[in-house]
XYZ file of C-alpha atoms in Angstrom:
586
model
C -30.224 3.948 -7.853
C -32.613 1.318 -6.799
C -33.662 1.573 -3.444
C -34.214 3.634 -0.795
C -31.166 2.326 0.909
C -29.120 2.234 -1.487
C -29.925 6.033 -1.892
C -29.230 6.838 1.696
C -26.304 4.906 1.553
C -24.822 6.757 -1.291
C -25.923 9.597 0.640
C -23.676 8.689 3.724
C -20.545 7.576 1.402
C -20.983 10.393 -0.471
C -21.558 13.646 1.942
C -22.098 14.812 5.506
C -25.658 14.802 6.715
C -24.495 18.112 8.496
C -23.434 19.956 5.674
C -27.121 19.102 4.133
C -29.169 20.251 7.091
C -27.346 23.344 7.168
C -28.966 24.594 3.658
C -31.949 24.510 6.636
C -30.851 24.619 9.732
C -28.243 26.907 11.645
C -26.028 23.892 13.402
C -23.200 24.234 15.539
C -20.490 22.027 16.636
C -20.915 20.280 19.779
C -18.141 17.523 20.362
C -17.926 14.816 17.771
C -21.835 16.141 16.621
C -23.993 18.971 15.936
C -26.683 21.149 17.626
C -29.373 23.414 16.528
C -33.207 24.705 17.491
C -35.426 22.150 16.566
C -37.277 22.888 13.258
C -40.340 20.820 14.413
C -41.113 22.050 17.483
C -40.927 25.643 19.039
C -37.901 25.776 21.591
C -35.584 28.443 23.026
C -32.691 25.907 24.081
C -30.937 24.055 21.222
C -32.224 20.219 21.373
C -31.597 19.062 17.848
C -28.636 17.034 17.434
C -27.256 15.656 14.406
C -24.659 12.564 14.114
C -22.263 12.497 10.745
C -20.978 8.878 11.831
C -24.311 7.676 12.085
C -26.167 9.928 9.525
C -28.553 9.977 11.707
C -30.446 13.611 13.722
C -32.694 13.797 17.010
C -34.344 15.998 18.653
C -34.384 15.421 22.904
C -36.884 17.698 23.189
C -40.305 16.320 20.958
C -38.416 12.607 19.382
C -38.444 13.335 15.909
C -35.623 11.483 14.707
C -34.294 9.693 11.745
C -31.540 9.640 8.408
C -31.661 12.213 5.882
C -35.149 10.946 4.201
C -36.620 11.107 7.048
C -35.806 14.553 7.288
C -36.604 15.527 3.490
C -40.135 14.021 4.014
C -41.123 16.125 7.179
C -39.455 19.263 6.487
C -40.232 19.746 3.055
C -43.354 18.033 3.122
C -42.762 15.770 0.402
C -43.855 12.086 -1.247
C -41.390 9.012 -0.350
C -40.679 9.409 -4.255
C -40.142 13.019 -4.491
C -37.959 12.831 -1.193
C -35.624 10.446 -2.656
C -35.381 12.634 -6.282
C -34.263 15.571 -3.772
C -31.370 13.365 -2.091
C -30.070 11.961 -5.684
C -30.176 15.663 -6.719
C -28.305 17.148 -3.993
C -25.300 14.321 -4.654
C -25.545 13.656 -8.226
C -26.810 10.379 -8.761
C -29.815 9.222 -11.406
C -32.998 7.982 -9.862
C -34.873 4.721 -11.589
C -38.123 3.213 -11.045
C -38.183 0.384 -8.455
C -40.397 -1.501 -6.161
C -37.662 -2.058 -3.610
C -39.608 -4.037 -0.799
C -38.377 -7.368 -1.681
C -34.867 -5.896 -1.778
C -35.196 -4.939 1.446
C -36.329 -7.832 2.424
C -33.381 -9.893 1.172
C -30.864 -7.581 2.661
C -32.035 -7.931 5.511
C -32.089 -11.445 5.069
C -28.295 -11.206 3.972
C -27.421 -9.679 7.296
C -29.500 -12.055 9.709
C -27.631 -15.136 7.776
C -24.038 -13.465 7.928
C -24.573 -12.463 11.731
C -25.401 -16.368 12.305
C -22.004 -17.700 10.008
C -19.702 -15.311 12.257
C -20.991 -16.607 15.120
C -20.171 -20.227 13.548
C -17.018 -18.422 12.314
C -15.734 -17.823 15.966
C -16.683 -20.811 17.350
C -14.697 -22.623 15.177
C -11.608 -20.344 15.844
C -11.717 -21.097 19.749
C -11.373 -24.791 19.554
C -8.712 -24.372 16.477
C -5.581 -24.615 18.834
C -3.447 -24.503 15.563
C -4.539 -21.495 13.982
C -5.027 -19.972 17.424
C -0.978 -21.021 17.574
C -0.521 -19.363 14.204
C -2.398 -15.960 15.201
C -0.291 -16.383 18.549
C 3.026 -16.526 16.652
C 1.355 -13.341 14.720
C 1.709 -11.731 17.905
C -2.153 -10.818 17.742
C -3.039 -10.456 21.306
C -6.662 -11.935 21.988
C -7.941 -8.401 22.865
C -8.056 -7.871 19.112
C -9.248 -11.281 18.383
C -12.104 -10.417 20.152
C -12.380 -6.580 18.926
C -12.928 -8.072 15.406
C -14.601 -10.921 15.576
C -11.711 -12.666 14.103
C -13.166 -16.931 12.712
C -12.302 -19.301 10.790
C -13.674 -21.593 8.176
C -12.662 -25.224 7.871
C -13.172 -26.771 4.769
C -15.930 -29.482 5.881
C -19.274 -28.057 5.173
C -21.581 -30.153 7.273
C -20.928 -28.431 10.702
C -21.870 -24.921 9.173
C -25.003 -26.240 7.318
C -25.923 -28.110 10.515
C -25.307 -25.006 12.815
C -26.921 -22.439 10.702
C -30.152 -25.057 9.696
C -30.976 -24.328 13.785
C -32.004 -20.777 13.011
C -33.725 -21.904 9.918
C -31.326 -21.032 7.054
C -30.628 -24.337 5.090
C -27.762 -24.730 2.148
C -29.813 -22.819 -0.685
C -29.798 -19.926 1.421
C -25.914 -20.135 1.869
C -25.341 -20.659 -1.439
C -27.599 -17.273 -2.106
C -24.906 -15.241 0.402
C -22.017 -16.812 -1.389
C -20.719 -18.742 1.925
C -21.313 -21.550 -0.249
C -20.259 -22.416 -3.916
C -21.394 -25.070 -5.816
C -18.680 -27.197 -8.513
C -19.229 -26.724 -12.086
C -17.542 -30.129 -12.339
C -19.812 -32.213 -10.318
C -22.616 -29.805 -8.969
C -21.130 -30.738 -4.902
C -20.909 -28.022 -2.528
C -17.525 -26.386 -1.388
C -16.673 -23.767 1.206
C -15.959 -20.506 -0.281
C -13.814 -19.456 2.839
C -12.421 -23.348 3.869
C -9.285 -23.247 5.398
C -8.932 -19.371 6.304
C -9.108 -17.394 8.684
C -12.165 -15.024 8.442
C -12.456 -11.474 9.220
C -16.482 -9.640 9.178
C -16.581 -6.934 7.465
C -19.000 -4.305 9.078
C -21.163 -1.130 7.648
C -21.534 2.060 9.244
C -24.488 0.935 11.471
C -22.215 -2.182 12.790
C -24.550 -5.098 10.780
C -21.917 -7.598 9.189
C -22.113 -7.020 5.079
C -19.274 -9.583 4.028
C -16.069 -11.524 5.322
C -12.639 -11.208 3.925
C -11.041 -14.517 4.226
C -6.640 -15.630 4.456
C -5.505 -19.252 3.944
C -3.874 -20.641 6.310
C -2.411 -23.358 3.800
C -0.087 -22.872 0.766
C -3.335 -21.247 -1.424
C -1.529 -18.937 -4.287
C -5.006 -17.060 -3.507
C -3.927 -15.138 0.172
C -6.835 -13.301 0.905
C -10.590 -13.316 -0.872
C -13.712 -11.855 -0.009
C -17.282 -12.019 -0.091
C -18.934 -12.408 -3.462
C -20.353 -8.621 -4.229
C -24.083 -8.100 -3.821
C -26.971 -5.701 -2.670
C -25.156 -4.799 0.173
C -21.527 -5.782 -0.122
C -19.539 -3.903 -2.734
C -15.848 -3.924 -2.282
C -14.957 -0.376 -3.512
C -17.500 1.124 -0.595
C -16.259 -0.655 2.751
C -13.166 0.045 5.298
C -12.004 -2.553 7.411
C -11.797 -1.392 10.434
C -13.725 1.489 10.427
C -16.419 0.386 13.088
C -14.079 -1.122 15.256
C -11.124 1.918 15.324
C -14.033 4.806 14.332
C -13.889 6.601 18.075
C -10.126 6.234 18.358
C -10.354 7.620 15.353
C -12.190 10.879 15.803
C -10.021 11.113 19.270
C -7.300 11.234 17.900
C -7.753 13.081 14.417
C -5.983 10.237 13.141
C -6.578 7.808 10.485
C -3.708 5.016 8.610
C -4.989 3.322 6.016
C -3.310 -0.071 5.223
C -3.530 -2.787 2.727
C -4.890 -5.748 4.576
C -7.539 -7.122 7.799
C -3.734 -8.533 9.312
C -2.279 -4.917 9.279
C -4.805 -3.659 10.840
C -5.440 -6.293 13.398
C -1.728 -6.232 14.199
C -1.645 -2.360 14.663
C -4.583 -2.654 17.280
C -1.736 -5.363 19.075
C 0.735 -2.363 19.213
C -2.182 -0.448 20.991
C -2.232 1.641 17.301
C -5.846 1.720 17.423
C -6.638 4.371 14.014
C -6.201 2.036 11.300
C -8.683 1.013 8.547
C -8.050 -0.814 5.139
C -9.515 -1.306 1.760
C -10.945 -4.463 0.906
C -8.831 -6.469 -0.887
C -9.002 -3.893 -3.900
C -7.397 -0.736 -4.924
C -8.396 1.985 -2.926
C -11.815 3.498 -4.828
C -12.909 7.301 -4.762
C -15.397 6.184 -2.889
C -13.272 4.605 0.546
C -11.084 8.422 -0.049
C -14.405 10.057 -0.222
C -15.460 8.003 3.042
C -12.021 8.749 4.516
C -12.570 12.141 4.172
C -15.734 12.152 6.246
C -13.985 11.348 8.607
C -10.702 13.736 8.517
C -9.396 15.744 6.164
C -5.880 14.146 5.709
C -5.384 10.018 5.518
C -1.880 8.967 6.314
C -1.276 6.084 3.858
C 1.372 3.481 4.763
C 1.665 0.556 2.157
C 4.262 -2.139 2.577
C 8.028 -1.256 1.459
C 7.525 -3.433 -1.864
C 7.289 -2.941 -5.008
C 3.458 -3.707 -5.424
C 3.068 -1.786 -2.060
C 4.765 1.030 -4.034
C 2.632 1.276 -7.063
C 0.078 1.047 -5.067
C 0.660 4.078 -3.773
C 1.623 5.884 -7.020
C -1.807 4.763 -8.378
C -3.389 5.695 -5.369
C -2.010 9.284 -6.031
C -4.145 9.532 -9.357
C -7.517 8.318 -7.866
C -7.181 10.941 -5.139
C -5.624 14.282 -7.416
C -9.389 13.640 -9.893
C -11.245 14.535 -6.377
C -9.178 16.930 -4.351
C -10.960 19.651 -2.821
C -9.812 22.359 -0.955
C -8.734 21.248 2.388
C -8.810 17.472 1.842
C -5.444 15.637 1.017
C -3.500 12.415 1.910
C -0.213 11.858 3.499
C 2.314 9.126 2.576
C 4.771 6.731 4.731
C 7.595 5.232 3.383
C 8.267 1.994 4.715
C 12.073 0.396 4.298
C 12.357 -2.114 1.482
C 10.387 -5.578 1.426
C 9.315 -4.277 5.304
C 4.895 -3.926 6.140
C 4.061 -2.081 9.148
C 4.048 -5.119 11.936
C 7.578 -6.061 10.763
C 8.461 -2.165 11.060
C 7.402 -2.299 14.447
C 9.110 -5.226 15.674
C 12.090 -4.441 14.596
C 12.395 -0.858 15.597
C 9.424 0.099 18.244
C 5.903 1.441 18.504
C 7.984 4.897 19.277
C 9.601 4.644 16.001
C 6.691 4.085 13.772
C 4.764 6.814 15.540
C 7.496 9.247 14.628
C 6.838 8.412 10.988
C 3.868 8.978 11.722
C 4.428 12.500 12.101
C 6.799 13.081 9.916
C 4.640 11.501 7.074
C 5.005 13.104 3.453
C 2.243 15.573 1.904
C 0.791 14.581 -1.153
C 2.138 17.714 -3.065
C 5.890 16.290 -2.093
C 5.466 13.131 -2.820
C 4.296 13.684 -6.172
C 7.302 15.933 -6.637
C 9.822 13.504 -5.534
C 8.276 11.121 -8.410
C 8.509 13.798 -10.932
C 11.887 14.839 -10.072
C 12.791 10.853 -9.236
C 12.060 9.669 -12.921
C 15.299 11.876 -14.972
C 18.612 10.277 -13.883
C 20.388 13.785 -15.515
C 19.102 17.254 -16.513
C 19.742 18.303 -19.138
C 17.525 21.031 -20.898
C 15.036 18.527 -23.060
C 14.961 16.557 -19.979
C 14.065 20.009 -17.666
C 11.319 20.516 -20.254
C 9.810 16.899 -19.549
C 9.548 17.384 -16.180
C 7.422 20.939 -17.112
C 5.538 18.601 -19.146
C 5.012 16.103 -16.648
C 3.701 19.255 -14.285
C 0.884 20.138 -16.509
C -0.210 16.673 -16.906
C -0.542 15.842 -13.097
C -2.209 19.210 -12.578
C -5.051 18.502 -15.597
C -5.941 15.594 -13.677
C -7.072 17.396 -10.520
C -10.585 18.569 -11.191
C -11.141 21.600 -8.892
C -9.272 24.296 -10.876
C -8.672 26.502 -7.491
C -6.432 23.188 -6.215
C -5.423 22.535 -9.771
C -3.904 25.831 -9.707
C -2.006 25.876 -6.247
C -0.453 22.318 -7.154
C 0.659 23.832 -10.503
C 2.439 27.226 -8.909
C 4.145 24.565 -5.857
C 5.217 22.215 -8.286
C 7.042 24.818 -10.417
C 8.281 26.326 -7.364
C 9.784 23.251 -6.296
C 11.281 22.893 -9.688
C 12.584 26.448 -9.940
C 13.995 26.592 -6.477
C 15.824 22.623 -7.157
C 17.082 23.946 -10.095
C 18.682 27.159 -8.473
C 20.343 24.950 -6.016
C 22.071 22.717 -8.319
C 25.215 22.432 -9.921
C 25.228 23.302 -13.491
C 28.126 20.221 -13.786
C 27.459 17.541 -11.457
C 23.833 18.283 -10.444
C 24.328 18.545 -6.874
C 23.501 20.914 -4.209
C 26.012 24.076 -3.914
C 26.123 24.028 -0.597
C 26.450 21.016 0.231
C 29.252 19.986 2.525
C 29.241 16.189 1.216
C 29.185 16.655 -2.227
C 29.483 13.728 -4.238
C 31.903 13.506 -7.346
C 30.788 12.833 -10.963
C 30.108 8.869 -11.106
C 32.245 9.191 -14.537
C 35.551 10.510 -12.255
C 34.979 7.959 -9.348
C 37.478 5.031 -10.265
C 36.676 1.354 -10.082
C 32.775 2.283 -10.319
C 31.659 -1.553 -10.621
C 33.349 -2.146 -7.448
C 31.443 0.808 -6.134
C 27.811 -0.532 -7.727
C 28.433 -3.879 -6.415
C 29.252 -2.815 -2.685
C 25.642 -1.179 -3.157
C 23.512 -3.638 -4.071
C 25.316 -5.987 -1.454
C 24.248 -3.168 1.340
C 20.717 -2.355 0.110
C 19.945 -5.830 -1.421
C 21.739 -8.594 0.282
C 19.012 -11.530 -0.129
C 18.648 -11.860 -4.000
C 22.687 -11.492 -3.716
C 23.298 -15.167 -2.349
C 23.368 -16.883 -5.466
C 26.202 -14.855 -6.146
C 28.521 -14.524 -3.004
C 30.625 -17.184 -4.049
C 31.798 -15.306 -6.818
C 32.130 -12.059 -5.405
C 34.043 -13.075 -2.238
C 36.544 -14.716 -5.038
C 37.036 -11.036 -6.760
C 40.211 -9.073 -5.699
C 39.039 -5.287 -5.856
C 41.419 -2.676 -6.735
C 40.725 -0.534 -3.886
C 41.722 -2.148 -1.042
C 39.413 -0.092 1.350
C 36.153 -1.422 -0.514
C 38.064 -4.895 -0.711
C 37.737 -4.917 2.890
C 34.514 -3.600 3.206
C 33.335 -6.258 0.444
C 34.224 -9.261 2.874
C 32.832 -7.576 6.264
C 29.438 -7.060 4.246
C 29.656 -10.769 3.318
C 30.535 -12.147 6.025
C 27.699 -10.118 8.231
C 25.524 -11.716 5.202
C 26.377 -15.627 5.622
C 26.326 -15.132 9.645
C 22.705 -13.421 9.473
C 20.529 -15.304 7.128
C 17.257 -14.669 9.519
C 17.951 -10.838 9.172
C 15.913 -9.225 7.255
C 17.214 -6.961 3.725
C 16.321 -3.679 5.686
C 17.936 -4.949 8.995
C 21.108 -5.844 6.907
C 20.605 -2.258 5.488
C 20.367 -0.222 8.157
C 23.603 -2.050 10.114
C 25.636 -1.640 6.783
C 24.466 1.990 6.418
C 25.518 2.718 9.957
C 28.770 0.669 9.785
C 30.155 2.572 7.360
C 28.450 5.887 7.739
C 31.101 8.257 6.215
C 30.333 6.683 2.983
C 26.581 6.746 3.018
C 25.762 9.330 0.846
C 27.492 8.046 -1.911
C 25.430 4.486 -1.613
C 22.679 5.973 -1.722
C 23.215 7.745 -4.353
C 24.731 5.277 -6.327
C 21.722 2.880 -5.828
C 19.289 6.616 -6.607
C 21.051 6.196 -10.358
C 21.600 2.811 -10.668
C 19.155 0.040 -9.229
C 16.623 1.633 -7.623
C 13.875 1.405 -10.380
C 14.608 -2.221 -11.450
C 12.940 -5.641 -10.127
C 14.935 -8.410 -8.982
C 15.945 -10.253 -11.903
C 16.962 -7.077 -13.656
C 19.086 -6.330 -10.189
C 20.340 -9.887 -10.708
C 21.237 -9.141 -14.588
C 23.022 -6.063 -13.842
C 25.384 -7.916 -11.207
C 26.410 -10.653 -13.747
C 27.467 -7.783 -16.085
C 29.584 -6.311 -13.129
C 31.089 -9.373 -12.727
C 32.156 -9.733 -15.661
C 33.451 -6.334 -16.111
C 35.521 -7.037 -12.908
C 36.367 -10.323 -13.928
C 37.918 -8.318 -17.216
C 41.636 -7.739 -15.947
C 42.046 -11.812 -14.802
C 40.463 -12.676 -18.387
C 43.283 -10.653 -20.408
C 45.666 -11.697 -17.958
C 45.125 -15.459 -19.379
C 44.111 -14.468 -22.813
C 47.956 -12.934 -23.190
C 49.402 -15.963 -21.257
C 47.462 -18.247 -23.631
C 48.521 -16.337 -26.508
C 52.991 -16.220 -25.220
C 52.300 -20.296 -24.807
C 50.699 -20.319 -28.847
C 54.090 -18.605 -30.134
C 56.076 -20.654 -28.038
C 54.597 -23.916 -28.940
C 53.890 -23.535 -32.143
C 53.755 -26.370 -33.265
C 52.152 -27.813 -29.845
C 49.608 -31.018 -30.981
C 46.870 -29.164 -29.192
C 47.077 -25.676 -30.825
C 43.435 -25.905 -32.784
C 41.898 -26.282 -28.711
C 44.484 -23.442 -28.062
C 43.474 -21.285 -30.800
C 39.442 -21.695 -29.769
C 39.705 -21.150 -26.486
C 42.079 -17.517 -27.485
C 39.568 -16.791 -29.709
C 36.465 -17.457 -26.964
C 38.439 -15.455 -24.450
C 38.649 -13.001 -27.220
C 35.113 -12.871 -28.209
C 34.066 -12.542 -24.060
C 36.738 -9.929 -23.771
C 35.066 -7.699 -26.598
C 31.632 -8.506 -25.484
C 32.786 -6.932 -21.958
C 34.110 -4.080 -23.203
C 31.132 -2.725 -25.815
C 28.879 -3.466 -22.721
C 28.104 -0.096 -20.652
C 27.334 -0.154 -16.569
């Protein structure tokens, strides 16, 4: 550590200034803050009061007042130096030699100069009728616009240089913050945030450290943010924190989400306890902050694939630092679906009630263990003990190590007991699904279920399907109601399309789902696509034979027919399909 404020501000990130004065002090919970007698003057009634959110104590009865240095210095009587060395001892963190003053000086400097662009920021924004449109059509309601400061850049430089050189900040001193960036080509000047809409990012005591910045053009770059410095890092911050922070404690709630726009659109549905990470994988750090704050995060990523590993990684940052008490929650969204789409689509009520019914950590991790063996067989059984002891060595505190190690094998031991030694499904349950190897006409089945639960990447394909004749005649007709719903609702959404084929033909649901648990669920769209032309083909298999043995009655007939030799290569091309078809497994 370098500075004095960089120490405090580890500090603050790192622990509660509470829990430190109460090595010292006897505090006790008043509200959202703390109270005890005042160590620096004599009193009989309680006037001390100490602020987590702020990191900040004072006393009402003699003034003292200050952050946790301030208290170090006083109460232990100690040297600016040898307070500082008693901080980065109590949280872990080396101490190096520094004269910080002209830090300081430039941070503050930072700060004064980003204060100045968000005012330029927001200007801009209110006579942008375009992108005040596009954040219309966003259904963000101005209320927010206001609540965060929401700008925007435009791409011309010389109205921000002109505005800022008034309070005597010239292009050299944007180019220092990063607000500008000079070419390597021809050494002129570009915006760093030109043509995006810009969104301050804030620390704890509400001074703007950074923006985070979307284009509002075709950019294959969505979002960016500041250029990292002295007091912007992006693994420390929370969007939305300063802004949402009393909702916050109100409610004991807190969602974090991937992006400024989830956020911002929450706050429109009057969800006010959101925060998200900058632009970056969520750090120890922004749990650790979290955690300040309360004890359990509810995380809701988008329903995609990235928004999905994102989550899965996220669950290996946060098992390293679990401590008693402290855990996330997990929601998960419907497919290709983020949280303001979720909302529109099926109510504020709705989303709330995930809200509550979010997943614990501990299941979520088992349903990924258990998730990852299509069949379990005894060496597969012993992976998933495997994979047990590995999740469990990555959680540090050995008390929380060893509770997630005895649930985890109870969950195990008690799916286990509960599951057909045959078929692997539950005893007792009343729907039990057959053996995929005894249901007949299983590509029919397969294809059906990827039409329900991924209709869009299907379209290149309709064509084809609608031209198959399935065996059974029930999913025949199911087959062209699920098209036709497809071709007549092209603005629907894959979820939407989901969730009205799902309840359309509800008696069978169990058996989609399960079909698309074993079969698709893991791959990515072009493997999705890959496995349909295979199906195809397999289904196309009877009509091919049909005309290979037609073709070959005609070749003995006509034997001596002037075009046998294109005869004889197209038998032996329907042949060679025919084969390939068969060796290939589903």
């Amino acid at each position: 550590m370098t500075s004095a404020e960089e120490i405090i501000n580890h500090f603050n990130n790192k622990a509660k200034l509470s829990e430190f004065l109460s090595q010292f002090l006897e505090l006790k919970n008043r509200g959202n803050s703390h109270i005890a007698i005042c160590p620096f003057h004599k009193e009989k009634t309680p006037s001390f009061t100490v602020s987590d959110d702020k990191g900040l104590y004072y006393c009402f009865g003699c003034g003292e007042g200050g952050n946790v240095f301030n208290f170090v210095s006083k109460y232990k009587n100690l040297t600016a130096k040898e307070s500082l060395k008693f901080i980065c001892d109590y949280v872990g963190i080396p101490m190096t030699e520094n004269n910080s003053f002209a830090k300081d000086n430039n941070k503050k400097k930072i700060i004064e100069i980003n204060k100045v662009i968000n005012d330029f920021f927001k200007d801009s924004l209110s006579n942008n009728k375009i992108i005040l449109q596009y954040l219309e059509d966003r259904k963000i309601k101005k209320s927010s616009i206001q609540k965060f400061s929401i700008g925007f850049c435009m791409s011309r430089i010389e109205p921000l240089k002109k505005y800022c050189e008034q309070y005597g900040y010239f292009a050299e001193d944007l180019l220092e913050v990063g607000i500008l960036i000079k070419s390597s080509k021809d050494n002129s000047l570009f915006n760093r945030f030109g043509n995006r809409i810009t969104f301050p990012i804030y620390n704890n005591l509400k001074e703007i450290i950074g923006f985070g910045g979307r284009t509002t053009n075709n950019s294959k770059i969505k979002y960016i943010n500041s250029q990292e410095n002295e007091i912007f890092k992006k693994g420390d911050g929370l969007y939305g924190m300063t802004q949402n922070l009393n909702n916050i404690k109100a409610e004991n709630q807190v969602i974090l989400v991937e992006g400024y726009l989830d956020v911002i659109s929450l706050d429109s549905n009057e969800i006010t306890t959101s925060v998200a990470a900058l632009g970056t994988a969520v750090s120890e750090n922004q749990i650790l902050k979290l955690w300040n704050h309360l004890n359990t995060p509810i995380v809701c990523f988008d329903g995609d694939e990235a928004g999905r590993k994102a989550m899965k990684n996220l669950t290996g940052r946060v098992l390293k630092i679990l401590k008693p008490g402290k855990s996330i929650k997990f929601i998960n969204l419907p497919d290709n679906t983020d949280p303001d789409d979720y909302i529109k689509s099926f109510g504020k009520e709705s989303f709330c009630r995930l809200l509550e019914g979010s997943i614990p950590l501990s299941e979520f991790i088992w349903e990924e263990i258990k998730n990852k063996h299509e069949i379990f067989t005894p060496e597969n059984i012993a992976l998933i003990d495997k994979d047990i002891k590995i999740i469990c060595n990555k959680i540090e505190d050995r008390n929380v190590a060893s509770e997630y190690y005895r649930f985890l094998k109870k969950k195990k031991n008690d799916f286990f007991r509960n599951v057909d030694n045959t078929n692997f499904y539950k005893k007792n349950d009343t729907t039990k699904l057959k053996n995929f190897n005894e249901i007949k006409d299983i590509n029919e089945i397969i294809l059906i279920s990827i039409l329900i639960f991924n209709s869009k990447i299907m379209l290149d394909s309709l064509e084809d399907i609608a031209s198959l004749k399935f065996k059974d005649l029930k999913l025949q007709e199911k087959k062209e109601i699920i098209i036709k719903k497809i071709i007549n609702s092209q603005d629907l959404k894959d979820f939407e399309l989901t969730n009205h084929f799902l309840d359309y033909f509800s008696e069978q649901k169990k058996l989609f789902e399960k079909v698309k648990l074993d079969h698709f669920k893991d791959l990515n769209n072009n493997e999705k696509k890959e496995l349909v032309k295979n199906i195809l083909k397999n289904l196309q298999l009877p009509a091919l034979i049909a005309e290979r043995d037609l073709l070959k009655k005609e070749m003995i007939e006509n034997i001596k027919n002037i075009d046998m030799p294109f005869l004889l290569k197209k038998y032996h091309k329907l042949n060679k399909e025919i084969n390939s078809i068969k060796k290939r497994e589903i």
